[in-house]
CSV table of C-alpha atoms and ligand atoms in Angstrom, one decimal:
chain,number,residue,atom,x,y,z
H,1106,UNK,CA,-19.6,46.6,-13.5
H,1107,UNK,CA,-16.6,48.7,-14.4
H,1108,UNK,CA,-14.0,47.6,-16.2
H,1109,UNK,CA,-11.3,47.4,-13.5
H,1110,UNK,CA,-14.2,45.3,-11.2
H,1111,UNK,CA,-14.1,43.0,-14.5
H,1112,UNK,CA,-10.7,42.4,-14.3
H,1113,UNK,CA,-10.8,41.5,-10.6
H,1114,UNK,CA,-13.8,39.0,-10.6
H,1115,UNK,CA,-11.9,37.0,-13.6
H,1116,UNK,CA,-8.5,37.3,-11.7
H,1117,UNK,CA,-10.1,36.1,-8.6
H,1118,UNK,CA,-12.4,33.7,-9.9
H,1119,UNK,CA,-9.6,31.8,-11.5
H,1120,UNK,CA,-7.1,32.5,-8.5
H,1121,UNK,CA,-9.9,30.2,-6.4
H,1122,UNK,CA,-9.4,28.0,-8.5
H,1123,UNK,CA,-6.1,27.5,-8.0
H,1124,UNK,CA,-4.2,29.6,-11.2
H,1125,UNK,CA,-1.8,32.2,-10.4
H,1126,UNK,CA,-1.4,35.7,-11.6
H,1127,UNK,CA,1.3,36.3,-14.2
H,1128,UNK,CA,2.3,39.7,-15.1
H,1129,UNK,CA,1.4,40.6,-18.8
H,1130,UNK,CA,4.1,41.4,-21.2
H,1131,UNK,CA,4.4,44.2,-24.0
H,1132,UNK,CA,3.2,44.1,-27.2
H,1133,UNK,CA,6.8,43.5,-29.0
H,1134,UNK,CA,6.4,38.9,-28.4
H,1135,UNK,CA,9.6,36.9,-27.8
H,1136,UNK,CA,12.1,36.7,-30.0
H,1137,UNK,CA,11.5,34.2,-32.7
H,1138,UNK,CA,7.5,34.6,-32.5
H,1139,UNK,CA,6.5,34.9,-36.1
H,1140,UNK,CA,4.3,38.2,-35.6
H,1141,UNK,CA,5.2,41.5,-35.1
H,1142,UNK,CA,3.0,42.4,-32.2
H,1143,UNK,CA,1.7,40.5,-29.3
H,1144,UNK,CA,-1.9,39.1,-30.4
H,1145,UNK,CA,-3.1,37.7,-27.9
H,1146,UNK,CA,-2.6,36.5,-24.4
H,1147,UNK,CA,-0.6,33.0,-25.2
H,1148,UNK,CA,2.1,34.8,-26.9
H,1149,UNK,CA,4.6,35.2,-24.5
H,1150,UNK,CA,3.6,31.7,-23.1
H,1151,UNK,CA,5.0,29.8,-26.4
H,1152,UNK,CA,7.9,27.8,-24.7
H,1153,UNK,CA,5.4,26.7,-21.9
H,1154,UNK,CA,2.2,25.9,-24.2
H,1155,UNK,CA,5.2,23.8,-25.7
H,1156,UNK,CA,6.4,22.1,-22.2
H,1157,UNK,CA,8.7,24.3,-20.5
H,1158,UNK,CA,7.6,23.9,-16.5
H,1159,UNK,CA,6.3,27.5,-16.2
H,1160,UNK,CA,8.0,28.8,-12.6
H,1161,UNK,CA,4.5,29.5,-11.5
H,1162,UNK,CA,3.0,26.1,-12.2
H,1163,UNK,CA,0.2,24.1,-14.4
H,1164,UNK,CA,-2.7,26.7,-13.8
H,1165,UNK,CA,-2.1,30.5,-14.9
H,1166,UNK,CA,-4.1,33.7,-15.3
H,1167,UNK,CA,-3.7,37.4,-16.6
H,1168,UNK,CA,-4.2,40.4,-18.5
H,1169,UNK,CA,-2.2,40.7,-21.6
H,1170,UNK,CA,-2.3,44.1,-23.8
H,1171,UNK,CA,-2.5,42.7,-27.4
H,1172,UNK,CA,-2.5,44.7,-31.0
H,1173,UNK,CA,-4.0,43.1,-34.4
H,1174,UNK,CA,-3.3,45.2,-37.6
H,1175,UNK,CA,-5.9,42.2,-39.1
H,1176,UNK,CA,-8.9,44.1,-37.8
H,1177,UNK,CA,-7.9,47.6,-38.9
H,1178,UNK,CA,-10.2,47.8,-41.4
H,1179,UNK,CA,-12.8,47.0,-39.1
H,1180,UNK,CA,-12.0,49.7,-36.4
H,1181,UNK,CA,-14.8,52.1,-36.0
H,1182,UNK,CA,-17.9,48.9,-35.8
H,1183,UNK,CA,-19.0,48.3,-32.6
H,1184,UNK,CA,-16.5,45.8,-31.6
H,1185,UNK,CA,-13.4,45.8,-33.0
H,1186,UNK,CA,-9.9,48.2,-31.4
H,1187,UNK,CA,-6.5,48.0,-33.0
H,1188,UNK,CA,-5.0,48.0,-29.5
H,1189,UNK,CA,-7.4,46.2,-27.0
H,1190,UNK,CA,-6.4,44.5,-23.7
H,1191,UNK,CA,-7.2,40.4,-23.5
H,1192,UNK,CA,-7.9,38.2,-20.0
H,1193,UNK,CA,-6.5,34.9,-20.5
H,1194,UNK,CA,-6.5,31.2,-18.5
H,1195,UNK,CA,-4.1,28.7,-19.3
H,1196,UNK,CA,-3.7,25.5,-18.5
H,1197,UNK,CA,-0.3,24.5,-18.9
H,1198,UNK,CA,-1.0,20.5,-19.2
H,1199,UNK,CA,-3.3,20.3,-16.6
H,1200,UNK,CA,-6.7,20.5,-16.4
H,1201,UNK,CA,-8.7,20.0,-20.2
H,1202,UNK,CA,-11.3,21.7,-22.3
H,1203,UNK,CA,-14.7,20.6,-20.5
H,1204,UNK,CA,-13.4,21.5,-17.0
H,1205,UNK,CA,-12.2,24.7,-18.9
H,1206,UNK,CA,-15.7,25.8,-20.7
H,1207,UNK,CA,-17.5,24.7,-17.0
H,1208,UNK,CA,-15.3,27.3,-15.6
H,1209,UNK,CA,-16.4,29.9,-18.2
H,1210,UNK,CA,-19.7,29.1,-18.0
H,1211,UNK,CA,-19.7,29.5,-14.2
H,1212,UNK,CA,-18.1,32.7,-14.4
H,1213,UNK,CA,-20.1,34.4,-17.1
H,1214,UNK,CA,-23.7,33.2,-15.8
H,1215,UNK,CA,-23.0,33.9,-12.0
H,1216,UNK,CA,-19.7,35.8,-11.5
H,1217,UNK,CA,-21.1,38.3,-14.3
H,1218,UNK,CA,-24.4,37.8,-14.1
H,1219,UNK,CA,-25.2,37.3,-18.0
H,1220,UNK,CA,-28.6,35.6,-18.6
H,1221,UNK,CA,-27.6,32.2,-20.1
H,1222,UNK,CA,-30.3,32.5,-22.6
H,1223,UNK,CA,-28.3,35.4,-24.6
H,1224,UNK,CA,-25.3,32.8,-25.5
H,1225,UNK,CA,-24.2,30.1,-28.2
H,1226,UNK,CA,-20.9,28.4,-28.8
H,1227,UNK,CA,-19.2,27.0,-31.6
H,1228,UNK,CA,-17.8,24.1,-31.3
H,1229,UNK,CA,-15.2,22.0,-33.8
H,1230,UNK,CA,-16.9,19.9,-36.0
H,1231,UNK,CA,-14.2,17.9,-37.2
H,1232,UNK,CA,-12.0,17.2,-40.6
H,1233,UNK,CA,-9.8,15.0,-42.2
H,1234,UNK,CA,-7.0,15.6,-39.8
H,1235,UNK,CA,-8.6,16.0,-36.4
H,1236,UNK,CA,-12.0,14.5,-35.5
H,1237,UNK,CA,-15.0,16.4,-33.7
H,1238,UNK,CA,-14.5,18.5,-30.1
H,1239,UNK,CA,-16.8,15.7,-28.7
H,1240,UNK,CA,-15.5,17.2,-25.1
H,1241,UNK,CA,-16.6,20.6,-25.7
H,1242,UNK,CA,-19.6,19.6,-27.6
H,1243,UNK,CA,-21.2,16.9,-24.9
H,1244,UNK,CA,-19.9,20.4,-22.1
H,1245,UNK,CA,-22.6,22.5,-23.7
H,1246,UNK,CA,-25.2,20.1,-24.2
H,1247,UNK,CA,-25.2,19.3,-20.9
H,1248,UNK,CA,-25.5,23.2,-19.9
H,1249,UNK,CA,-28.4,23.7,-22.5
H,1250,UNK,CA,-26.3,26.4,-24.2
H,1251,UNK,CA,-27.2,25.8,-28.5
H,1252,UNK,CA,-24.1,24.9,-30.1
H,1253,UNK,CA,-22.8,25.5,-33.8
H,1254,UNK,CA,-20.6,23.1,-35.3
H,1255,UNK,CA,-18.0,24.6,-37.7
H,1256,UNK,CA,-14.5,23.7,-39.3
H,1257,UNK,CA,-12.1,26.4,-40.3
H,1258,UNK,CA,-13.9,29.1,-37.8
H,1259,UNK,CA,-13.5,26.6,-34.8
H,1260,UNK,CA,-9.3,26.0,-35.3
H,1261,UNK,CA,-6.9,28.0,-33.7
H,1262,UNK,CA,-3.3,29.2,-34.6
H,1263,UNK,CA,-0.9,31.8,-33.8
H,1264,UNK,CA,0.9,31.7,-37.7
H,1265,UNK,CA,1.4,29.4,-40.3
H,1266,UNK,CA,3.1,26.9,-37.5
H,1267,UNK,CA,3.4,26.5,-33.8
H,1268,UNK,CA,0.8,25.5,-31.3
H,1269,UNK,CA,-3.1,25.5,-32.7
H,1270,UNK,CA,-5.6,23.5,-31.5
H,1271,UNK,CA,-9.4,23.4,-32.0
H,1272,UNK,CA,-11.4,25.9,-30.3
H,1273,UNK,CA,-14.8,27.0,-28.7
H,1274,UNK,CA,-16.2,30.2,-28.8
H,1275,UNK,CA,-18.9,31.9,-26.7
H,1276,UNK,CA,-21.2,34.4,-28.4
H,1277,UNK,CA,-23.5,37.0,-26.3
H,1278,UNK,CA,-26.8,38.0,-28.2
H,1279,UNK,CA,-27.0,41.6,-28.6
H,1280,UNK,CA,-30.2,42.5,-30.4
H,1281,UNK,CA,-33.2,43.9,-29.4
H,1282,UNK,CA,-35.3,41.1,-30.1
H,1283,UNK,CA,-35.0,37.5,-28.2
H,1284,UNK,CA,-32.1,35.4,-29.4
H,1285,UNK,CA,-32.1,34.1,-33.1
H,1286,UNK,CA,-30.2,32.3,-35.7
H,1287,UNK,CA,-26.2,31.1,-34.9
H,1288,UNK,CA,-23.0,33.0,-34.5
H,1289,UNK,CA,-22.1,32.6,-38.3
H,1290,UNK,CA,-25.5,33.5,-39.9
H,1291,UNK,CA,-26.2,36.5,-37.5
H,1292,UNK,CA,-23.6,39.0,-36.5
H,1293,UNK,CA,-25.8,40.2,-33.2
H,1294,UNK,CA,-24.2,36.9,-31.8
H,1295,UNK,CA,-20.8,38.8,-30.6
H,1296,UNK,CA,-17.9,36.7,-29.2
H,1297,UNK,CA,-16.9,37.3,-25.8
H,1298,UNK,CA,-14.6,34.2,-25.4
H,1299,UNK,CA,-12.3,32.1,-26.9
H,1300,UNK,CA,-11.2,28.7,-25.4
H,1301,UNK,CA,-8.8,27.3,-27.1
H,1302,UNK,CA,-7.9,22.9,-27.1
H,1303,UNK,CA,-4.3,23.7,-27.3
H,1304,UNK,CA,-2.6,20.2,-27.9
H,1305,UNK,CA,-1.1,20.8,-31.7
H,1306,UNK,CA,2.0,22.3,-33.3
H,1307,UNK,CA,1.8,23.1,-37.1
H,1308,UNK,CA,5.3,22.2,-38.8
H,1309,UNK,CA,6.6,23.9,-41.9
H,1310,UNK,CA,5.0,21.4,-44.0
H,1311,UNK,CA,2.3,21.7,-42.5
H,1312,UNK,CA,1.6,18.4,-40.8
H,1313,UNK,CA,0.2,18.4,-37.3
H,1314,UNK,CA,2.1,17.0,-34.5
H,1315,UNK,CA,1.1,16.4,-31.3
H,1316,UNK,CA,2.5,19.2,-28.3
H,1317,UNK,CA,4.3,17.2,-25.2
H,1318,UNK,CA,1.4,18.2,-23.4
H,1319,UNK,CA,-2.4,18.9,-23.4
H,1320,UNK,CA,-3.2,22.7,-23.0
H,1321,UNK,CA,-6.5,25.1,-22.7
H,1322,UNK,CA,-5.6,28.6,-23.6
H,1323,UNK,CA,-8.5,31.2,-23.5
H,1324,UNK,CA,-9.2,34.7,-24.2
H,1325,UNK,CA,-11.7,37.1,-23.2
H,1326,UNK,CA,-11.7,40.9,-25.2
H,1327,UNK,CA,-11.9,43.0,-21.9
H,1328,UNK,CA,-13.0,46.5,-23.6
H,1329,UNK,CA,-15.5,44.0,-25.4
H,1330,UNK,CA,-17.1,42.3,-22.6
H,1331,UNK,CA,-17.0,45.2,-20.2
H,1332,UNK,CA,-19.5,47.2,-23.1
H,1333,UNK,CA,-21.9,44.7,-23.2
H,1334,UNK,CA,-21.5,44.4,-19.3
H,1335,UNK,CA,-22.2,48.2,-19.3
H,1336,UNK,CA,-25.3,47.9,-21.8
H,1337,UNK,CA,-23.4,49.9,-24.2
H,1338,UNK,CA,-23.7,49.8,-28.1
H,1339,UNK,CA,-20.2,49.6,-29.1
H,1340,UNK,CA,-16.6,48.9,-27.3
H,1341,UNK,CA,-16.1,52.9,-27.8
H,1342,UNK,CA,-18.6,53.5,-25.4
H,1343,UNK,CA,-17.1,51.4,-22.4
H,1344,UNK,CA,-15.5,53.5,-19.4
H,1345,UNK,CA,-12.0,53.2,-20.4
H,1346,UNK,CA,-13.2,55.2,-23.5
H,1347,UNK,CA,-14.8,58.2,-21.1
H,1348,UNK,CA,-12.0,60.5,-21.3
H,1349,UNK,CA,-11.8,60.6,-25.0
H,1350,UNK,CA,-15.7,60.7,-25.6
H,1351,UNK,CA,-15.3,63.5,-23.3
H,1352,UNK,CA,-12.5,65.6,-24.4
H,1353,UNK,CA,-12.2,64.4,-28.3
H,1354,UNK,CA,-15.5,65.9,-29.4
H,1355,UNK,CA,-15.2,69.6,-28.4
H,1356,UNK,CA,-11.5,69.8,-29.9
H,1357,UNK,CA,-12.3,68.1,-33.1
H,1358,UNK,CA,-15.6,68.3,-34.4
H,1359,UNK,CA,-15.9,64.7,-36.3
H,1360,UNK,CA,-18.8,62.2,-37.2
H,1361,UNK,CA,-19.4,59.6,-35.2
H,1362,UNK,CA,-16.9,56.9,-37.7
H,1363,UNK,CA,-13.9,59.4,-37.9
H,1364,UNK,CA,-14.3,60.4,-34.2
H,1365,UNK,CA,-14.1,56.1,-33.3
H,1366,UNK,CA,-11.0,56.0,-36.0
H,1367,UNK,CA,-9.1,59.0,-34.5
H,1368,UNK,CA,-9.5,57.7,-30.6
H,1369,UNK,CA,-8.7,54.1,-31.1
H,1370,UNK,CA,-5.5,55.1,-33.5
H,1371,UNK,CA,-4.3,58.3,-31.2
H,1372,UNK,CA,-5.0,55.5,-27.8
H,1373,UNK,CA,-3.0,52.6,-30.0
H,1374,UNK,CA,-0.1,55.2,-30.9
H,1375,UNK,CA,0.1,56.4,-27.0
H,1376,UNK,CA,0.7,52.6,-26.6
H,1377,UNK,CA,3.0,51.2,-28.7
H,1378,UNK,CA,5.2,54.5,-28.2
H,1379,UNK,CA,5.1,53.3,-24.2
H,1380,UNK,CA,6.3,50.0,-25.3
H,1381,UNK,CA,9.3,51.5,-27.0
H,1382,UNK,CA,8.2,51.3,-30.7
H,1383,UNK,CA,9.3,54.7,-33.1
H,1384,UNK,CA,7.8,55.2,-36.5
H,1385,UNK,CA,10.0,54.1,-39.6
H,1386,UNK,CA,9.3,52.5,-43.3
H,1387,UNK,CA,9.7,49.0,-42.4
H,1388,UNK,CA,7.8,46.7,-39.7
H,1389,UNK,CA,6.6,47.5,-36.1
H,1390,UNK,CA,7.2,51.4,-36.9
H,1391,UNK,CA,5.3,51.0,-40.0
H,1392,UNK,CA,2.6,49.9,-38.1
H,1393,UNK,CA,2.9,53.3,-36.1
H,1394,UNK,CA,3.4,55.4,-38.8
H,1395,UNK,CA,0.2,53.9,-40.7
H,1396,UNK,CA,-1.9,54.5,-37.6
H,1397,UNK,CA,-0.8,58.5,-36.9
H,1398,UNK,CA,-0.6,59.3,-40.3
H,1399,UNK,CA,-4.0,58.2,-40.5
H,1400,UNK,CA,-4.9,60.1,-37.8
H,1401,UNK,CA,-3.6,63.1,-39.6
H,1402,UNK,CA,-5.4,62.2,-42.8
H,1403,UNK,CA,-9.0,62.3,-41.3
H,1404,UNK,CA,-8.1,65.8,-39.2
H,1405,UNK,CA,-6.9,67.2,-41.8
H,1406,UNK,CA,-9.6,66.5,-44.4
H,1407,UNK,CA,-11.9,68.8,-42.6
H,1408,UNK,CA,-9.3,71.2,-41.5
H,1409,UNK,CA,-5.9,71.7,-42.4
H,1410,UNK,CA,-4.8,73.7,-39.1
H,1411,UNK,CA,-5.6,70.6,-36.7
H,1412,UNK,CA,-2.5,68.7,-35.7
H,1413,UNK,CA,-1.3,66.8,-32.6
H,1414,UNK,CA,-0.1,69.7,-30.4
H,1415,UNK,CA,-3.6,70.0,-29.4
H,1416,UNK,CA,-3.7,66.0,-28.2
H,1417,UNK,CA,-5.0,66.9,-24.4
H,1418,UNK,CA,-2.0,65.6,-22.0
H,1419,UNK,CA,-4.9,64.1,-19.7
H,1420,UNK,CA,-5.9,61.7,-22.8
H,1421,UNK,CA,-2.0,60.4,-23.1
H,1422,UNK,CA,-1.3,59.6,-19.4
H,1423,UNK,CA,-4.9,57.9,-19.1
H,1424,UNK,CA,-3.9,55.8,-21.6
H,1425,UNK,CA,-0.2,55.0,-20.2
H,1426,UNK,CA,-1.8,54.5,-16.8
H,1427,UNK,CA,-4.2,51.9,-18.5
H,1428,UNK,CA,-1.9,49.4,-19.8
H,1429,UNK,CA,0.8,50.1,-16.9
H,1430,UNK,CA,3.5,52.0,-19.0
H,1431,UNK,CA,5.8,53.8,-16.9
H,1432,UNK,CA,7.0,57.0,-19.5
H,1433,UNK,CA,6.5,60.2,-19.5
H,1434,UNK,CA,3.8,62.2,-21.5
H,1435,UNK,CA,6.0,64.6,-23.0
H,1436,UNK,CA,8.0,61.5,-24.6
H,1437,UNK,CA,4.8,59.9,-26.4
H,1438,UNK,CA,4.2,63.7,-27.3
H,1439,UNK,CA,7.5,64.1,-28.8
H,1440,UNK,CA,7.2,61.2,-31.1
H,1441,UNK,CA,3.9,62.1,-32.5
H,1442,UNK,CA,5.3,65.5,-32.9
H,1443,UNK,CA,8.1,64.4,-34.9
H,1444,UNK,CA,6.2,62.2,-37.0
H,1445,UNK,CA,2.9,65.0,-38.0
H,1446,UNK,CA,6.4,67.2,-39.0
H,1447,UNK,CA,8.0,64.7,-41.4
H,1448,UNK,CA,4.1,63.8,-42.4
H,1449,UNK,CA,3.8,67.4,-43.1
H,1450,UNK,CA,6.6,67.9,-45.3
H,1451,UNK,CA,5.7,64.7,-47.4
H,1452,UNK,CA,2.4,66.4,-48.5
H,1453,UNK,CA,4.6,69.3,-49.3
H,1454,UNK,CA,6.6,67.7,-51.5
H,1455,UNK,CA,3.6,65.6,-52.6
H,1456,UNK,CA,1.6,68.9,-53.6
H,1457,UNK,CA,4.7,70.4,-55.5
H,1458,UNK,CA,5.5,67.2,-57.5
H,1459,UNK,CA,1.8,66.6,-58.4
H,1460,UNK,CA,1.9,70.0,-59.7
H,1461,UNK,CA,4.6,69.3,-62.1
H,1462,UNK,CA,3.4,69.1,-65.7
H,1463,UNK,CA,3.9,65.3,-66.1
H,1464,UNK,CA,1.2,64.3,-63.4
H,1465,UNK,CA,-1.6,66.9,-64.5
H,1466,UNK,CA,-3.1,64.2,-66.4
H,1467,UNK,CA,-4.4,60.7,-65.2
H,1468,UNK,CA,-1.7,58.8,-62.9
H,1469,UNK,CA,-0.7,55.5,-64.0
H,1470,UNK,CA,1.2,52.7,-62.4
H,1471,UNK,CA,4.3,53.8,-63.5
H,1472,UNK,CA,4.0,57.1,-62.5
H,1473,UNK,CA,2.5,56.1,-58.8
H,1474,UNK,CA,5.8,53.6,-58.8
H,1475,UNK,CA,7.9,56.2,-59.6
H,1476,UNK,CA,6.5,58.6,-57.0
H,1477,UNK,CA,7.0,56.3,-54.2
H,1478,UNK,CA,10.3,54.7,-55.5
H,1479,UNK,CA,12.0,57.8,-55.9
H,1480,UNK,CA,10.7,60.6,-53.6
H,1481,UNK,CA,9.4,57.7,-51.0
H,1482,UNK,CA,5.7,59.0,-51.6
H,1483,UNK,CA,3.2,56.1,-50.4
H,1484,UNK,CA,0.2,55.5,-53.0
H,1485,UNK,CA,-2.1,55.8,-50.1
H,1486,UNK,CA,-1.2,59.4,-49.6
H,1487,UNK,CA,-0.4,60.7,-54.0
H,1488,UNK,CA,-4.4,59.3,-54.4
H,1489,UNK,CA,-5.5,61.0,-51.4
H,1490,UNK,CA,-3.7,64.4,-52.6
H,1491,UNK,CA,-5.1,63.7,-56.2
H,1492,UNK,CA,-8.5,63.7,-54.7
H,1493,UNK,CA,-9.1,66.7,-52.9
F,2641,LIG,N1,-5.3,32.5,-28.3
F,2641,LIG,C1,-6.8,32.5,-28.4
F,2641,LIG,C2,-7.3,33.8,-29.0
F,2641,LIG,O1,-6.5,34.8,-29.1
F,2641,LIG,C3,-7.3,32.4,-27.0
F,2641,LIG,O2,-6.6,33.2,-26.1
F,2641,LIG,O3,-8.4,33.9,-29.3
């Protein structure tokens, strides 16, 4: 099953089941939402997860492009992306958890054919607040699926406050040997879906209070689930990754790590540029700047000549035809153009100050202050210079 076939049996599956397709938003979240880029699919559904009547009704489906900076030291494993696209269900006070995970179940058993020996769940086990997901739990029993009871790894929340909720997540075995051990003791168990019990709002004190209305908000990591649907060993190998497996490797000769880094950062770039972000020293831009100059950092190491003007066209209007992003190549281009120039002549200066008689020796904090304070040189970048 491809990955666009994926995205059709969930969309369908749920639209039989009487939820209507919403249009996903970008990755920059309403105005007010406490992150800087769109997590995850309830994002831009805040004010109805809170009791706004959605204009499309109780019962809502989609496919939300979503970008975590959390994971970015885990880009390059075999699961994680920086920018990754997310199928989502909601019920918007309407139907509850058990009818919820049923629906899951159904869908990943039969509508995707996974063998319902390969999965576990977690389920909430309860603390002093909130008692145990006794709905969920008595769900999977029921089904036969093993559950895991947890605490901390089984709650939900967007920030520090606003809707949270207890969760339960379905894991897909992946090793080469039956099924073994739980989801926390064993990382072959790889989640595939998160079901959120979305009835909770965290205040700035942090007390719970109940939401006006009882909500299920889940989310499935497409790229993820479509690999393992394809029988491949990591998200990088999944179809929407063909192009870059096929045209990365004979432009830049890199190992297998630096080759996962440079095509999730150059396919994240291509995306937030679409959804109108530029690079700068503060916030989303930062974000941007940290992932091309990165970029440029791994390039570079091997061979100073490579740079961005070689970035196949074909690789930046896949990606803007993938997540629906309606601007020209030569635009994205532009931008990461103009950033690998201002990159460049930061390692100049970089290079010449280094050389200056005061930063022969050792560097200390002072100095590496005093470097970025003054001539805006990041730390990152002084020890990367000091080390080659
Ligand atoms: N909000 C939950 C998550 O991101 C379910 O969509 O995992």
């Amino acid at each position: 099953m491809d990955t666009d076939q994926l995205v059709r049996v969930f969309t369908e599956y749920f639209e039989e089941r009487g939820h209507r397709r919403i249009t996903g938003s970008t990755l920059l979240p309403p105005p007010g939402d406490q992150v800087l880029f769109t997590t995850s699919g309830m994002h831009p559904l805040t004010p109805y997860l809170e009791g706004r009547p959605h204009p499309l009704g109780r019962r809502l489906v989609n496919l939300q492009r979503c970008l975590r900076t959390t994971d970015l030291d885990e880009v390059g494993d075999r699961t994680h992306l920086t920018v990754f696209e997310m199928l989502g269900s909601w019920s918007l006070g309407d139907y509850e958890g058990p009818q919820s995970l049923d629906w899951g179940y159904g869908l990943l058993t039969d509508g995707f054919g996974v063998d319902p020996g390969r999965l576990h769940v977690t389920v909430f086990g309860g603390d002093d607040r909130v008692g145990p997901d006794t709905g969920s739990l008595e769900l999977w029993q029921d089904r036969g699926v093993p559950v895991e009871l947890t605490v901390e790894d089984n709650w939900w929340s967007n920030g520090p406050t606003g809707p949270c909720g207890p969760d339960s997540e379905i894991f897909l075995w992946t090793g080469d040997t039956p099924p073994e051990s739980t989801p926390t003791r064993d990382d072959r168990w790889v989640e595939v879906w998160n079901h959120v019990m979305m009835r909770h709002r965290r205040l700035d004190d942090g007390s719970l209070v109940p939401l006006p209305q009882r909500n299920v908000d889940t989310g499935l990591g497409l790229e993820r689930l479509s690999s393992l649907l394809q029988g491949r060993s990591s998200v990088f190998e999944c179809d929407v990754f063909d192009p870059w497996r096929r045209l990365l490797p004979p432009l830049w000769r890199l190992d297998e790590p630096s080759l996962r880094l440079v095509g999730d950062h150059l396919r994240s770039s291509v995306v937030v540029i679409g959804d109108g972000v530029r690079p700068s020293t503060t916030g989303r831009g930062y974000v941007l700047r940290r992932l091309v100059r990165r970029v440029l950092t791994v390039l570079r190491r091997d061979d100073p000549r490579r740079g961005l003007g070689d970035l196949p066209d074909e690789l930046v209007r896949h990606t803007l035809d993938r997540f629906r992003q309606d601007v020209p190549t030569e635009t994205v281009r532009q931008v990461l153009l103009d950033e690998e120039r201002r990159f460049d002549r930061l390692l100049d200066r970089g290079r010449r100050l280094l050389s200056r008689p005061r930063f022969r020796g050792p560097l200390g904090e002072d100095d590496l202050h005093y470097l970025h304070d003054t001539h805006g040189l990041p730390r990152d970048l002084v020890l990367d210079l000091r080390s080659r």
